[in-house]
């Protein structure tokens, strides 16, 4: 996602094209969700940049949000800590309020990802980011305001404008 600083200056890229998989330094697998009980595998930035570049095991909130619910992240949009349920993450987070929307993570594996409903799997950032996002028609301009339609695994999906 590309955003502007409060003064409207430079943008920041949160999503980058995938080139084969996460670093071996990452703690868990976002498809396998191989963290211990009470934790979930989440993408995060392990180097202070505004880009998800690794994974971590993060605690699941006591009363977690479901896909479609409003959510909050702790610290920054790329902290890997949010109040969404197992298998979901807080997406399209506002930089000032740290509020976003819970979105389901893809299931299956990187070679055969799966999503339910009218969504498709977007895999990005060397495979650490996998999200089930709404399917769109790139010729119909049918994404919500401030979103654009980009190619995903098997279709096209809506993402915040600037994620291309």
mmCIF file with all atom_site columns, C-alpha atoms in Angstrom, residues 3 5 10 12 22 27 38 45 56 60 63 69 81 88 90 95 97 109 144 164:
data_model
loop_
_atom_site.group_PDB
_atom_site.id
_atom_site.type_symbol
_atom_site.label_atom_id
_atom_site.label_alt_id
_atom_site.label_comp_id
_atom_site.label_asym_id
_atom_site.label_entity_id
_atom_site.label_seq_id
_atom_site.pdbx_PDB_ins_code
_atom_site.Cartn_x
_atom_site.Cartn_y
_atom_site.Cartn_z
_atom_site.occupancy
_atom_site.B_iso_or_equiv
_atom_site.pdbx_formal_charge
_atom_site.auth_seq_id
_atom_site.auth_comp_id
_atom_site.auth_asym_id
_atom_site.auth_atom_id
_atom_site.pdbx_PDB_model_num
ATOM 1  C CA . UNK A 1 3   ? 0.494   6.206   1.586  1.00 0.00 ? 3   UNK A CA 1
ATOM 2  C CA . UNK A 1 5   ? 2.942   11.460  5.041  1.00 0.00 ? 5   UNK A CA 1
ATOM 3  C CA . UNK A 1 10  ? 6.534   11.008  -0.062 1.00 0.00 ? 10  UNK A CA 1
ATOM 4  C CA . UNK A 1 12  ? 5.799   4.357   1.377  1.00 0.00 ? 12  UNK A CA 1
ATOM 5  C CA . UNK A 1 22  ? 10.438  -15.628 2.915  1.00 0.00 ? 22  UNK A CA 1
ATOM 6  C CA . UNK A 1 27  ? 9.647   -17.608 12.574 1.00 0.00 ? 27  UNK A CA 1
ATOM 7  C CA . UNK A 1 38  ? -2.952  -18.970 21.254 1.00 0.00 ? 38  UNK A CA 1
ATOM 8  C CA . UNK A 1 45  ? 8.689   -5.754  9.313  1.00 0.00 ? 45  UNK A CA 1
ATOM 9  C CA . UNK A 1 56  ? 6.387   -13.837 13.479 1.00 0.00 ? 56  UNK A CA 1
ATOM 10 C CA . UNK A 1 60  ? -4.429  -13.839 19.268 1.00 0.00 ? 60  UNK A CA 1
ATOM 11 C CA . UNK A 1 63  ? -12.028 -11.098 21.656 1.00 0.00 ? 63  UNK A CA 1
ATOM 12 C CA . UNK A 1 69  ? -14.634 -6.377  11.202 1.00 0.00 ? 69  UNK A CA 1
ATOM 13 C CA . UNK A 1 81  ? 0.350   -7.506  16.029 1.00 0.00 ? 81  UNK A CA 1
ATOM 14 C CA . UNK A 1 88  ? -6.830  -13.138 9.556  1.00 0.00 ? 88  UNK A CA 1
ATOM 15 C CA . UNK A 1 90  ? -5.614  -6.188  9.901  1.00 0.00 ? 90  UNK A CA 1
ATOM 16 C CA . UNK A 1 95  ? -1.369  5.468   9.599  1.00 0.00 ? 95  UNK A CA 1
ATOM 17 C CA . UNK A 1 97  ? -5.549  5.879   13.800 1.00 0.00 ? 97  UNK A CA 1
ATOM 18 C CA . UNK A 1 109 ? 0.053   -23.418 0.294  1.00 0.00 ? 109 UNK A CA 1
ATOM 19 C CA . UNK A 1 144 ? -14.351 0.682   -3.729 1.00 0.00 ? 144 UNK A CA 1
ATOM 20 C CA . UNK A 1 164 ? 0.715   -2.148  -7.927 1.00 0.00 ? 164 UNK A CA 1
#
